[in-house]
XYZ file of C-alpha atoms in Angstrom:
705
model
C 36.439 -5.779 -55.648
C 35.546 -4.773 -58.573
C 38.346 -6.218 -60.165
C 37.806 -9.274 -58.330
C 34.268 -9.814 -59.203
C 35.137 -9.054 -63.058
C 37.639 -11.926 -62.526
C 34.747 -14.307 -60.586
C 32.466 -13.514 -64.117
C 35.363 -14.887 -65.987
C 36.909 -17.629 -64.109
C 36.289 -19.362 -61.149
C 39.687 -21.199 -61.102
C 41.527 -17.343 -61.139
C 39.240 -15.986 -58.300
C 41.019 -19.146 -56.290
C 44.552 -18.632 -57.260
C 44.218 -14.794 -56.875
C 42.429 -15.077 -53.701
C 45.251 -17.351 -52.192
C 47.729 -14.676 -53.644
C 46.293 -11.869 -51.857
C 45.997 -14.274 -48.655
C 49.623 -15.314 -48.589
C 50.228 -11.468 -49.145
C 48.571 -9.909 -46.236
C 49.396 -12.417 -44.043
C 52.423 -14.362 -45.241
C 54.614 -12.241 -43.177
C 53.404 -14.125 -40.360
C 53.254 -17.730 -41.443
C 56.573 -17.697 -43.570
C 58.777 -14.965 -41.324
C 61.391 -15.835 -39.398
C 59.310 -16.450 -36.207
C 56.236 -18.350 -37.945
C 55.007 -21.197 -37.489
C 55.400 -22.172 -40.961
C 58.721 -20.518 -41.177
C 60.251 -23.633 -39.202
C 59.325 -21.399 -35.266
C 56.424 -21.422 -33.579
C 57.504 -20.175 -30.323
C 55.363 -17.199 -29.603
C 56.959 -15.923 -26.000
C 59.175 -12.526 -26.214
C 59.792 -13.603 -22.419
C 59.440 -14.934 -19.082
C 59.169 -12.952 -15.994
C 58.669 -14.470 -12.548
C 57.397 -17.648 -14.289
C 54.524 -16.003 -16.541
C 55.111 -16.191 -20.279
C 55.111 -13.256 -22.018
C 53.589 -13.329 -25.783
C 54.606 -11.394 -28.742
C 51.245 -10.086 -29.695
C 50.457 -8.864 -25.956
C 54.386 -7.013 -25.951
C 53.568 -5.869 -29.634
C 50.183 -4.578 -28.054
C 51.645 -2.503 -25.139
C 54.500 -1.098 -27.715
C 51.636 0.096 -30.110
C 49.807 1.548 -27.092
C 53.112 3.556 -26.391
C 53.867 4.613 -29.782
C 50.287 5.902 -30.155
C 50.298 8.257 -27.364
C 53.945 8.853 -28.089
C 53.045 10.082 -31.965
C 49.368 11.317 -30.916
C 51.827 13.599 -28.205
C 54.882 14.735 -30.392
C 52.942 14.797 -33.808
C 55.162 12.868 -35.341
C 56.466 9.490 -36.397
C 59.136 7.475 -34.646
C 62.797 6.743 -35.248
C 64.275 3.798 -34.969
C 66.238 4.361 -32.133
C 63.076 5.613 -30.391
C 60.856 3.070 -31.392
C 64.006 0.675 -29.385
C 63.633 2.568 -26.256
C 59.899 2.334 -26.540
C 59.968 -1.196 -26.929
C 62.153 -1.188 -24.104
C 59.421 1.230 -21.961
C 57.348 -1.887 -22.795
C 59.355 -4.343 -21.280
C 59.655 -2.528 -17.696
C 56.275 -2.040 -17.463
C 55.523 -5.719 -17.827
C 58.238 -6.255 -14.830
C 56.695 -3.885 -13.407
C 53.004 -5.288 -13.457
C 54.424 -8.737 -12.905
C 57.516 -8.844 -10.692
C 56.437 -5.782 -8.619
C 53.156 -6.490 -8.702
C 53.851 -9.518 -6.388
C 55.607 -7.693 -3.776
C 53.077 -4.828 -3.618
C 50.387 -7.386 -3.471
C 52.270 -9.774 -0.545
C 52.677 -6.598 1.151
C 48.729 -5.537 0.735
C 50.178 -1.704 -0.846
C 47.788 0.232 -3.236
C 46.674 3.187 -4.447
C 42.845 4.213 -3.731
C 41.101 6.809 -6.037
C 40.983 9.148 -3.624
C 44.723 9.110 -3.768
C 44.487 9.706 -7.141
C 42.546 12.282 -6.598
C 44.756 14.543 -3.971
C 47.734 13.640 -6.581
C 46.135 15.613 -9.579
C 44.291 17.842 -7.949
C 44.467 18.007 -4.019
C 46.925 18.863 -1.507
C 49.835 16.419 -2.818
C 49.928 16.989 -6.156
C 52.672 14.853 -7.903
C 55.726 16.196 -9.417
C 54.440 14.347 -12.956
C 51.477 16.878 -12.515
C 53.257 20.180 -11.531
C 55.550 19.461 -14.683
C 52.580 18.909 -16.888
C 50.655 21.852 -16.055
C 53.041 24.691 -15.040
C 53.229 27.898 -16.988
C 56.193 27.347 -19.106
C 57.263 31.452 -18.863
C 56.740 31.419 -15.313
C 56.915 27.939 -14.283
C 53.852 28.379 -11.555
C 51.815 25.853 -10.865
C 48.213 26.424 -12.237
C 45.504 24.044 -10.303
C 42.493 25.846 -11.961
C 44.246 24.472 -15.606
C 44.265 20.652 -14.146
C 40.541 21.131 -13.017
C 39.009 22.832 -16.529
C 41.249 20.441 -18.477
C 39.343 17.184 -16.677
C 36.054 18.791 -16.935
C 36.487 19.545 -20.661
C 38.262 16.082 -20.861
C 34.722 13.920 -22.204
C 35.406 16.434 -25.308
C 38.475 16.087 -26.572
C 39.719 13.221 -28.838
C 39.704 9.799 -27.805
C 43.489 9.264 -28.683
C 43.909 12.766 -25.739
C 41.145 10.605 -23.270
C 43.088 7.329 -23.870
C 46.504 9.322 -23.123
C 45.227 10.840 -20.052
C 43.977 7.523 -19.343
C 47.292 6.010 -19.614
C 48.654 9.044 -17.778
C 46.496 8.822 -14.664
C 48.095 5.166 -14.729
C 51.286 6.084 -14.611
C 50.871 8.063 -11.378
C 49.270 5.019 -9.572
C 52.420 3.091 -10.905
C 54.941 5.972 -9.430
C 53.104 6.394 -5.970
C 52.926 2.463 -5.048
C 56.557 2.281 -6.072
C 57.521 4.970 -3.808
C 55.302 3.377 -1.275
C 57.361 0.354 -1.642
C 60.698 1.943 -1.285
C 60.352 4.529 0.931
C 58.998 1.510 3.152
C 61.811 -0.207 2.431
C 63.906 2.919 2.917
C 62.420 3.084 6.478
C 63.451 -0.310 7.402
C 67.731 0.122 7.106
C 69.678 -0.224 10.137
C 72.967 0.447 10.789
C 74.188 -1.727 14.127
C 76.226 0.267 16.536
C 79.205 -2.010 15.990
C 79.046 -1.326 12.500
C 78.754 2.493 12.625
C 81.772 2.008 16.037
C 83.810 0.499 13.077
C 83.364 3.149 10.584
C 84.436 5.319 13.473
C 87.517 3.631 14.145
C 88.672 3.347 10.104
C 88.067 7.065 9.944
C 90.097 8.274 13.270
C 92.982 5.629 14.022
C 96.300 7.019 12.337
C 99.400 4.388 11.370
C 102.303 5.867 10.214
C 104.314 3.217 8.001
C 106.721 2.399 5.671
C 107.008 -0.958 2.910
C 108.466 -2.604 0.509
C 105.991 -2.868 -2.752
C 107.209 -4.744 -5.621
C 104.730 -3.473 -8.095
C 103.495 -6.582 -11.061
C 104.390 -3.935 -13.699
C 107.809 -4.253 -12.616
C 108.571 -8.064 -14.166
C 107.524 -7.799 -18.063
C 104.604 -10.038 -18.937
C 106.245 -11.867 -22.176
C 108.373 -13.476 -19.575
C 105.554 -14.916 -18.017
C 104.230 -17.684 -20.066
C 100.683 -18.912 -18.814
C 99.121 -22.305 -20.802
C 95.514 -23.021 -21.847
C 95.258 -25.436 -18.908
C 96.273 -22.999 -16.130
C 93.722 -20.734 -17.518
C 90.976 -23.708 -17.280
C 92.562 -24.537 -13.762
C 92.034 -20.754 -12.552
C 88.325 -20.539 -13.855
C 87.470 -24.005 -12.786
C 88.076 -22.856 -9.040
C 86.584 -19.219 -9.685
C 83.594 -19.815 -11.588
C 81.462 -17.991 -9.343
C 83.447 -14.319 -10.506
C 82.775 -15.193 -14.384
C 79.170 -14.795 -15.396
C 78.170 -16.056 -19.024
C 76.324 -14.210 -21.061
C 75.448 -14.626 -24.608
C 77.571 -13.022 -27.018
C 79.078 -13.010 -30.581
C 82.106 -11.894 -32.013
C 82.557 -10.989 -35.676
C 85.355 -9.547 -38.231
C 84.271 -7.313 -40.913
C 84.797 -5.410 -43.666
C 83.599 -2.450 -45.214
C 82.669 -1.077 -48.652
C 82.246 2.908 -47.693
C 79.600 4.561 -50.104
C 81.585 8.199 -50.635
C 80.864 10.492 -53.111
C 83.471 9.997 -56.346
C 85.259 12.671 -57.741
C 82.039 13.875 -60.178
C 80.138 13.732 -57.248
C 82.593 16.113 -55.408
C 83.584 18.323 -58.722
C 79.396 19.026 -59.121
C 78.856 20.524 -55.693
C 82.693 22.065 -55.748
C 81.306 24.116 -58.806
C 77.796 24.523 -56.847
C 79.326 26.521 -53.818
C 81.694 28.472 -55.423
C 78.328 29.791 -57.334
C 76.588 30.349 -53.892
C 79.678 32.433 -52.746
C 79.499 34.680 -55.388
C 75.287 35.082 -54.313
C 76.657 34.837 -50.761
C 78.670 38.109 -51.552
C 76.408 40.320 -52.995
C 73.355 39.046 -51.158
C 71.549 42.061 -49.724
C 70.495 39.784 -46.718
C 73.442 37.193 -46.221
C 72.365 35.168 -43.067
C 68.589 34.902 -45.184
C 70.477 34.221 -48.154
C 72.456 31.255 -46.339
C 69.573 29.708 -44.369
C 67.845 29.230 -47.711
C 70.988 27.626 -49.430
C 72.537 25.398 -46.855
C 72.076 22.089 -46.080
C 72.969 22.341 -42.272
C 71.415 24.894 -39.897
C 74.165 27.093 -38.386
C 73.843 30.213 -36.330
C 74.383 33.577 -37.408
C 76.458 34.426 -34.099
C 79.217 32.562 -33.143
C 81.135 32.040 -30.453
C 84.572 29.592 -29.861
C 82.752 26.992 -28.079
C 79.730 26.403 -31.132
C 82.351 26.877 -34.070
C 84.798 23.751 -35.419
C 88.248 23.357 -35.070
C 88.804 24.377 -38.400
C 86.531 27.483 -38.892
C 88.729 28.392 -35.015
C 91.570 28.741 -36.529
C 90.383 30.563 -39.988
C 88.497 32.847 -38.587
C 91.494 34.378 -36.976
C 92.547 35.951 -40.743
C 88.949 37.046 -41.909
C 88.419 40.483 -42.367
C 84.220 41.856 -42.080
C 82.752 41.746 -45.372
C 85.072 38.878 -47.223
C 83.498 35.363 -48.160
C 85.883 33.158 -47.622
C 86.152 29.155 -48.028
C 85.373 26.911 -49.198
C 86.517 24.734 -46.908
C 85.895 21.087 -46.545
C 84.745 19.249 -43.301
C 84.232 15.499 -43.983
C 81.979 15.650 -46.912
C 80.311 18.832 -46.119
C 81.880 22.487 -48.449
C 81.461 25.039 -46.030
C 81.579 29.031 -47.083
C 81.520 32.170 -45.004
C 80.563 35.750 -44.971
C 82.203 37.775 -41.450
C 80.499 40.213 -40.216
C 82.703 41.051 -37.373
C 82.694 40.739 -33.347
C 80.019 41.863 -31.023
C 80.552 41.313 -27.072
C 77.885 38.719 -25.730
C 76.491 38.246 -21.904
C 77.684 34.738 -22.141
C 81.171 33.571 -22.504
C 82.979 30.271 -23.424
C 86.305 28.767 -22.058
C 88.112 25.608 -22.761
C 88.953 23.161 -20.209
C 90.416 19.599 -19.462
C 89.803 17.863 -16.503
C 90.359 14.559 -14.578
C 87.789 13.145 -12.424
C 88.386 10.975 -9.093
C 84.583 9.614 -8.071
C 84.309 7.904 -4.827
C 83.215 4.420 -4.554
C 80.062 5.588 -2.137
C 78.616 8.570 -0.470
C 80.094 7.846 3.026
C 82.803 10.410 4.154
C 85.547 7.812 4.366
C 84.799 7.056 0.869
C 84.958 10.922 -0.282
C 88.442 11.155 1.764
C 89.842 8.689 -0.177
C 89.050 10.282 -3.208
C 90.205 13.814 -2.549
C 93.315 11.925 -1.419
C 93.708 10.409 -4.562
C 93.119 13.632 -5.932
C 95.244 15.335 -4.451
C 98.296 13.178 -5.043
C 97.333 13.390 -8.782
C 97.348 16.695 -8.863
C 100.822 17.085 -6.676
C 102.211 14.379 -9.839
C 100.990 16.914 -12.572
C 102.828 19.940 -10.450
C 105.789 18.007 -10.395
C 105.972 17.311 -14.190
C 103.779 14.726 -14.533
C 101.869 14.484 -18.254
C 98.179 15.802 -17.412
C 96.955 14.079 -20.141
C 98.423 10.657 -19.730
C 96.937 10.774 -16.193
C 93.623 11.609 -17.548
C 93.467 8.844 -19.715
C 94.771 6.237 -17.086
C 93.058 7.771 -14.004
C 90.100 9.972 -14.635
C 86.749 8.232 -13.881
C 84.641 10.464 -17.382
C 84.938 8.015 -19.666
C 84.378 10.240 -22.578
C 86.831 13.094 -21.664
C 89.109 10.388 -20.761
C 90.007 9.433 -24.136
C 90.843 12.670 -25.277
C 93.102 13.317 -22.567
C 90.540 14.815 -20.442
C 89.409 17.634 -22.772
C 86.081 18.885 -22.446
C 86.139 21.239 -25.940
C 84.883 24.754 -25.393
C 81.643 25.327 -22.846
C 79.623 28.315 -22.077
C 78.990 29.720 -18.537
C 75.554 29.109 -18.971
C 75.007 26.181 -16.638
C 76.383 23.318 -19.086
C 78.479 22.222 -15.956
C 78.539 21.861 -12.781
C 78.679 25.175 -10.600
C 81.760 24.598 -8.691
C 83.512 23.449 -11.776
C 82.293 26.140 -13.860
C 83.139 29.006 -11.296
C 86.416 27.337 -11.186
C 87.273 27.812 -15.107
C 85.605 31.162 -15.414
C 87.649 32.815 -12.490
C 90.686 31.860 -14.382
C 92.586 34.744 -16.344
C 95.402 32.539 -18.141
C 95.055 29.300 -19.683
C 97.039 26.746 -17.428
C 96.820 24.028 -14.513
C 94.013 25.609 -11.532
C 96.137 25.288 -8.416
C 93.297 23.126 -5.905
C 91.022 20.068 -6.038
C 87.526 20.944 -6.867
C 84.710 19.140 -5.662
C 81.216 19.021 -7.337
C 78.461 16.584 -6.877
C 80.445 13.980 -9.322
C 83.548 13.742 -7.538
C 86.802 15.544 -7.261
C 88.008 17.178 -10.383
C 91.802 18.180 -11.207
C 91.135 21.150 -14.038
C 93.578 22.710 -16.699
C 92.322 25.555 -18.440
C 93.324 25.301 -22.141
C 91.717 28.342 -23.287
C 90.693 31.054 -20.838
C 86.860 32.724 -20.867
C 86.158 35.121 -23.524
C 82.567 36.809 -24.546
C 83.126 37.308 -27.995
C 80.669 36.850 -30.284
C 81.255 36.630 -34.262
C 78.838 37.241 -36.795
C 79.311 34.585 -39.545
C 76.701 33.878 -42.354
C 77.317 30.250 -43.344
C 76.725 27.886 -46.208
C 77.267 24.455 -45.918
C 76.876 21.579 -48.905
C 76.925 17.889 -48.201
C 78.379 15.910 -50.809
C 75.680 13.295 -51.650
C 76.724 9.859 -53.587
C 75.376 9.550 -56.569
C 72.826 6.348 -57.128
C 75.833 5.080 -59.836
C 78.228 5.691 -57.106
C 76.093 3.345 -54.547
C 75.552 1.214 -57.091
C 79.742 0.067 -57.527
C 80.033 0.367 -53.560
C 77.408 -2.621 -53.642
C 78.340 -4.372 -56.781
C 82.074 -4.741 -55.086
C 80.353 -5.340 -51.806
C 78.342 -8.220 -53.656
C 81.524 -9.882 -55.603
C 83.575 -9.931 -52.310
C 80.453 -11.953 -50.426
C 79.718 -14.291 -53.442
C 83.389 -15.128 -53.948
C 84.334 -16.195 -49.714
C 82.142 -19.016 -47.905
C 84.464 -19.408 -44.740
C 87.239 -17.013 -42.910
C 90.353 -18.849 -44.316
C 88.604 -17.772 -47.919
C 87.780 -14.277 -45.802
C 91.514 -13.279 -44.784
C 92.861 -14.203 -48.031
C 90.470 -12.110 -50.324
C 91.056 -9.682 -47.996
C 94.912 -9.902 -48.619
C 94.331 -9.780 -52.247
C 92.623 -6.331 -51.717
C 94.991 -3.382 -50.249
C 91.812 -1.354 -50.082
C 90.276 -3.281 -47.795
C 90.619 -3.211 -43.976
C 89.167 -6.115 -41.477
C 87.733 -4.709 -38.208
C 86.731 -6.539 -35.407
C 83.556 -6.230 -33.067
C 84.154 -9.081 -29.709
C 81.190 -10.319 -27.197
C 78.447 -8.754 -28.774
C 75.415 -8.938 -27.051
C 71.717 -10.524 -28.436
C 70.297 -6.707 -27.860
C 72.990 -4.410 -29.634
C 71.708 -1.587 -31.915
C 75.136 -0.854 -33.094
C 78.551 -2.975 -34.127
C 81.234 -0.587 -33.143
C 80.768 2.804 -35.194
C 77.903 1.117 -37.208
C 74.382 2.949 -36.746
C 71.617 0.329 -36.757
C 73.561 -2.887 -37.151
C 70.487 -4.774 -35.847
C 70.667 -6.678 -38.854
C 74.462 -8.073 -38.725
C 73.574 -8.977 -35.074
C 70.663 -10.806 -36.113
C 72.690 -12.799 -38.641
C 75.126 -13.627 -35.642
C 72.778 -14.991 -33.700
C 70.913 -17.225 -35.851
C 71.180 -20.997 -34.867
C 72.587 -21.659 -38.773
C 75.204 -18.897 -38.941
C 78.123 -21.180 -37.724
C 81.994 -19.919 -36.580
C 83.863 -19.187 -39.504
C 80.676 -18.668 -41.854
C 80.634 -15.701 -43.905
C 77.439 -13.402 -44.053
C 75.789 -11.949 -47.163
C 76.024 -7.854 -47.952
C 74.458 -5.890 -45.552
C 73.530 -2.500 -45.999
C 73.658 1.104 -43.817
C 73.020 4.620 -45.201
C 77.115 5.066 -45.453
C 78.761 1.699 -46.140
C 77.838 -2.068 -47.508
C 79.516 -5.056 -44.666
C 80.399 -8.319 -44.787
C 81.148 -9.832 -41.952
C 82.585 -13.390 -40.785
C 81.503 -14.931 -37.263
C 84.524 -15.452 -35.564
C 83.115 -16.413 -31.685
C 80.274 -17.378 -29.414
C 79.609 -17.635 -26.004
C 77.160 -19.533 -24.042
C 75.428 -17.800 -20.702
C 75.073 -21.678 -19.381
C 78.558 -22.800 -20.798
C 81.160 -20.152 -19.879
C 84.828 -21.289 -21.532
C 87.722 -19.582 -20.964
C 87.750 -18.368 -24.278
C 85.101 -15.757 -22.928
C 87.516 -14.360 -20.570
C 91.057 -14.718 -21.705
C 92.105 -11.243 -21.358
C 91.245 -10.865 -17.852
C 91.703 -14.591 -16.992
C 95.289 -14.432 -18.169
C 96.445 -11.077 -16.534
C 94.996 -12.989 -13.139
C 97.075 -16.247 -13.747
C 100.030 -14.119 -14.994
C 99.950 -11.764 -11.753
C 99.157 -15.508 -9.724
C 102.523 -16.129 -11.205
C 104.364 -12.956 -10.524
C 103.759 -13.008 -7.389
C 105.104 -16.735 -6.744
C 108.536 -15.233 -8.322
C 108.494 -12.270 -6.487
C 107.235 -13.918 -3.111
C 109.950 -16.462 -3.749
C 112.505 -13.799 -4.153
C 111.895 -12.130 -0.923
C 111.496 -15.310 1.184
C 113.293 -15.211 4.287
C 115.033 -11.750 3.639
C 116.328 -10.125 6.223
C 117.613 -6.461 7.834
C 115.901 -3.510 7.274
C 113.359 -2.524 4.207
C 116.179 -0.971 2.300
C 118.437 -3.697 2.646
C 115.954 -5.972 1.107
C 114.999 -3.619 -1.593
C 118.773 -3.377 -2.362
C 119.093 -7.230 -2.616
C 115.994 -7.522 -4.377
C 117.326 -5.361 -7.049
C 115.431 -3.496 -9.756
C 111.728 -2.805 -9.284
C 111.550 -2.764 -5.485
C 110.085 0.347 -3.530
C 110.753 1.439 -0.517
C 108.171 4.429 0.641
C 106.527 5.981 3.848
C 103.000 6.898 4.000
C 102.111 9.269 7.284
C 99.108 9.362 9.137
C 96.999 7.398 6.927
C 93.418 5.275 8.319
C 91.719 2.520 6.877
C 89.175 4.836 5.306
C 91.430 6.868 3.231
C 94.640 4.997 3.100
C 96.593 5.582 -0.472
C 100.262 3.977 -0.706
C 101.675 6.427 -3.382
C 102.453 3.731 -5.868
C 100.296 0.875 -4.884
C 97.169 3.208 -4.302
C 94.237 2.256 -2.327
C 94.881 -1.049 -1.514
C 93.265 -2.605 1.453
C 95.049 -5.955 1.720
C 97.784 -3.843 2.454
C 96.021 -1.330 4.552
C 94.700 -4.354 6.567
C 97.838 -5.755 6.973
C 100.001 -2.692 8.531
C 97.070 -1.851 10.759
C 97.306 -5.242 12.457
C 100.765 -4.781 13.169
C 102.277 -3.839 16.227
C 104.539 -0.703 16.434
C 108.208 -1.380 15.011
C 106.892 -4.988 13.696
C 107.266 -6.129 10.023
C 104.799 -8.186 8.253
C 105.912 -11.681 6.622
C 105.975 -10.958 2.457
C 102.124 -11.163 1.440
C 100.061 -10.103 -2.095
C 98.038 -7.180 -2.150
C 95.804 -6.076 -4.700
C 98.422 -5.387 -7.534
C 101.819 -6.167 -6.269
C 103.704 -8.135 -3.350
C 104.210 -5.948 0.093
C 106.606 -6.100 3.067
C 105.077 -3.552 5.656
C 106.075 -2.103 8.939
C 104.184 0.074 11.291
C 106.078 2.719 12.648
C 103.260 4.299 14.882
C 99.725 4.123 15.426
C 97.678 6.529 16.833
C 94.164 5.049 18.423
C 90.832 7.056 17.778
C 89.842 8.925 20.612
C 87.612 7.270 22.992
C 84.106 8.772 22.405
C 80.415 7.191 23.452
C 77.978 8.264 20.604
C 78.511 7.390 17.366
C 75.400 8.558 15.902
C 76.865 10.775 13.562
C 78.967 7.435 11.755
C 75.275 5.780 11.835
C 73.833 8.447 10.271
C 76.163 8.405 7.490
C 76.073 4.674 6.804
C 72.186 4.695 7.334
C 71.799 7.444 4.319
C 74.328 5.867 2.000
C 72.180 2.637 2.178
C 69.122 4.326 1.784
C 70.827 6.366 -1.495
C 71.411 3.060 -2.909
C 67.973 1.631 -2.076
C 66.193 1.932 -5.300
C 69.249 0.690 -7.277
C 69.617 -2.662 -4.705
C 65.358 -3.462 -4.502
C 65.155 -2.841 -8.373
C 68.391 -5.909 -8.675
C 66.901 -7.999 -6.066
C 63.187 -8.198 -7.804
C 64.896 -8.899 -11.119
C 66.796 -11.167 -9.651
C 63.714 -12.631 -7.832
C 61.870 -13.041 -10.666
C 64.582 -15.073 -13.220
C 63.679 -12.957 -16.005
C 64.197 -14.480 -19.909
C 64.077 -11.564 -22.254
C 64.231 -13.229 -25.916
C 62.859 -10.052 -27.518
C 66.190 -10.199 -29.782
C 64.322 -13.091 -31.435
C 62.072 -11.394 -32.539
C 63.133 -7.520 -33.025
């Protein structure tokens, strides 16, 4: 203010100029930003729920409230990922306040003040209160602690009072939603006819023989699929393919990697540290003070890197070893010998087979599938290959089922842990293990060990210098300025042998990462800009580890589904359709027994048997679970063969050898209970999906953040 007064004395014009500059500086983001009125976008609606528009200011106000509450409790600022999570929380709160509230009001559901008191300090304490006011040592809940807290609430800082107010609000919301879901659960009903059908599906047994020609028996490249055929298929199955707004890009990266000089300087430093570690009177304290990475002094095999696991076999107590390089970090270790721990470590791989739902029939089908895979492995099938193609655990499946090292401290579910830690030698566990996640086929790769290794470790990470970072940016900027189209982009990549083109397909508008690129939000926002056209090239994007230049290669539109949006999936469907026609034409009119028909067909035709299978748990050796084939087979009479028909993954001729009908029973209560409980267990999910669909939610947050 003193400065402005002084200027006012000198010149009225200067005051005007500076005042305008200050105003533009303070509100320029609001006036000139990408979502501003002067910036060409006066739409300040961040979304719409059940016909009600959510203004960006109202949305941001709620996010700010959550943020203040979080930072007051945690005592620190949010990370970017945490802020993204808080925005999701705020958005979901709007959905509850609007879409759910309509349902609550229509049914007259409320939570009274008396109920709230009962939840906080009465006879029906909320689980959230139990958790917040339990002794962390004993786990015992202390109601007096709640009462005393509330007595002193008005003496606490405003932030804490506001935090409690928000907490009580969440308790009300939790209770009213619980009432609503319980009301719907109580309305779940299974008719007797449906229970009887489930009983028959589980207990009627048949012995079958069948001829099966899988689609994969015909090489894909021999079946030509045209764009017009894909268009026809999509047109006929439009309801199966829901459109989404996505973008596809190709990009090149310019890594910010430490140069030779950066690495050499750190190598010299760590050699000096090795000498200090060798003579330090308190080696663990010395290591802790000088390491960029916090590492435990006592390590089990479960907590070691793969490189250290191998190296430590050669260590002698008292020796200093290294440096070992892992990525951009150098490690040195001082070895202090071993001791026995109360906790053991082991390493194992698994193949997880999950049931489709919680019904007994679905669980039985999953068990049959798991038993079948176990039998294949015993007969010589490759465990890792089967894990990659059959396991329902995507994280381990891509590593051949490997779970790495883990300890017997509850890191794994109890049945799995007991099976692994009861094994005394590496190898396949001879039975399928059931847990709450499904059925596990387990191979122990390193049996249990309770040895702890005392290691004082120093890890020093190579950081690129500013000159190294500047050089990487110069190359990226030079590349971006030299290309304007995808054709030029491709030509420039060909000339620079050090560049590798990566692809990211069908990126949603809300994505924060692009493939392995963390904090890739700016790339996503560029791809979704109206002026980003197909084949246009981006500016340089910066992340902590690299610079990126991208080219937009594809767009999909929620309201305009095109073949290219689902090309691979549609191609597989049409190709299999044509394979089915080809196989069926070759089998049509064939006579004789199944072996004779298979022989006449030639390579690719399989004849197999299935004994005492049911509709609920039927698993065909090569074809797997095929409900179409099972339905056809159970509809036959003993000794009857079906016509040629198409199943899930190939073409069949089914023959029923015999069928044993389920014994007559008068009471289907057990099966009625199973089906009802299965429906109740899915009720929360189904209710949430139904309410969201009915609310016709439009989420436009990605335009703003």
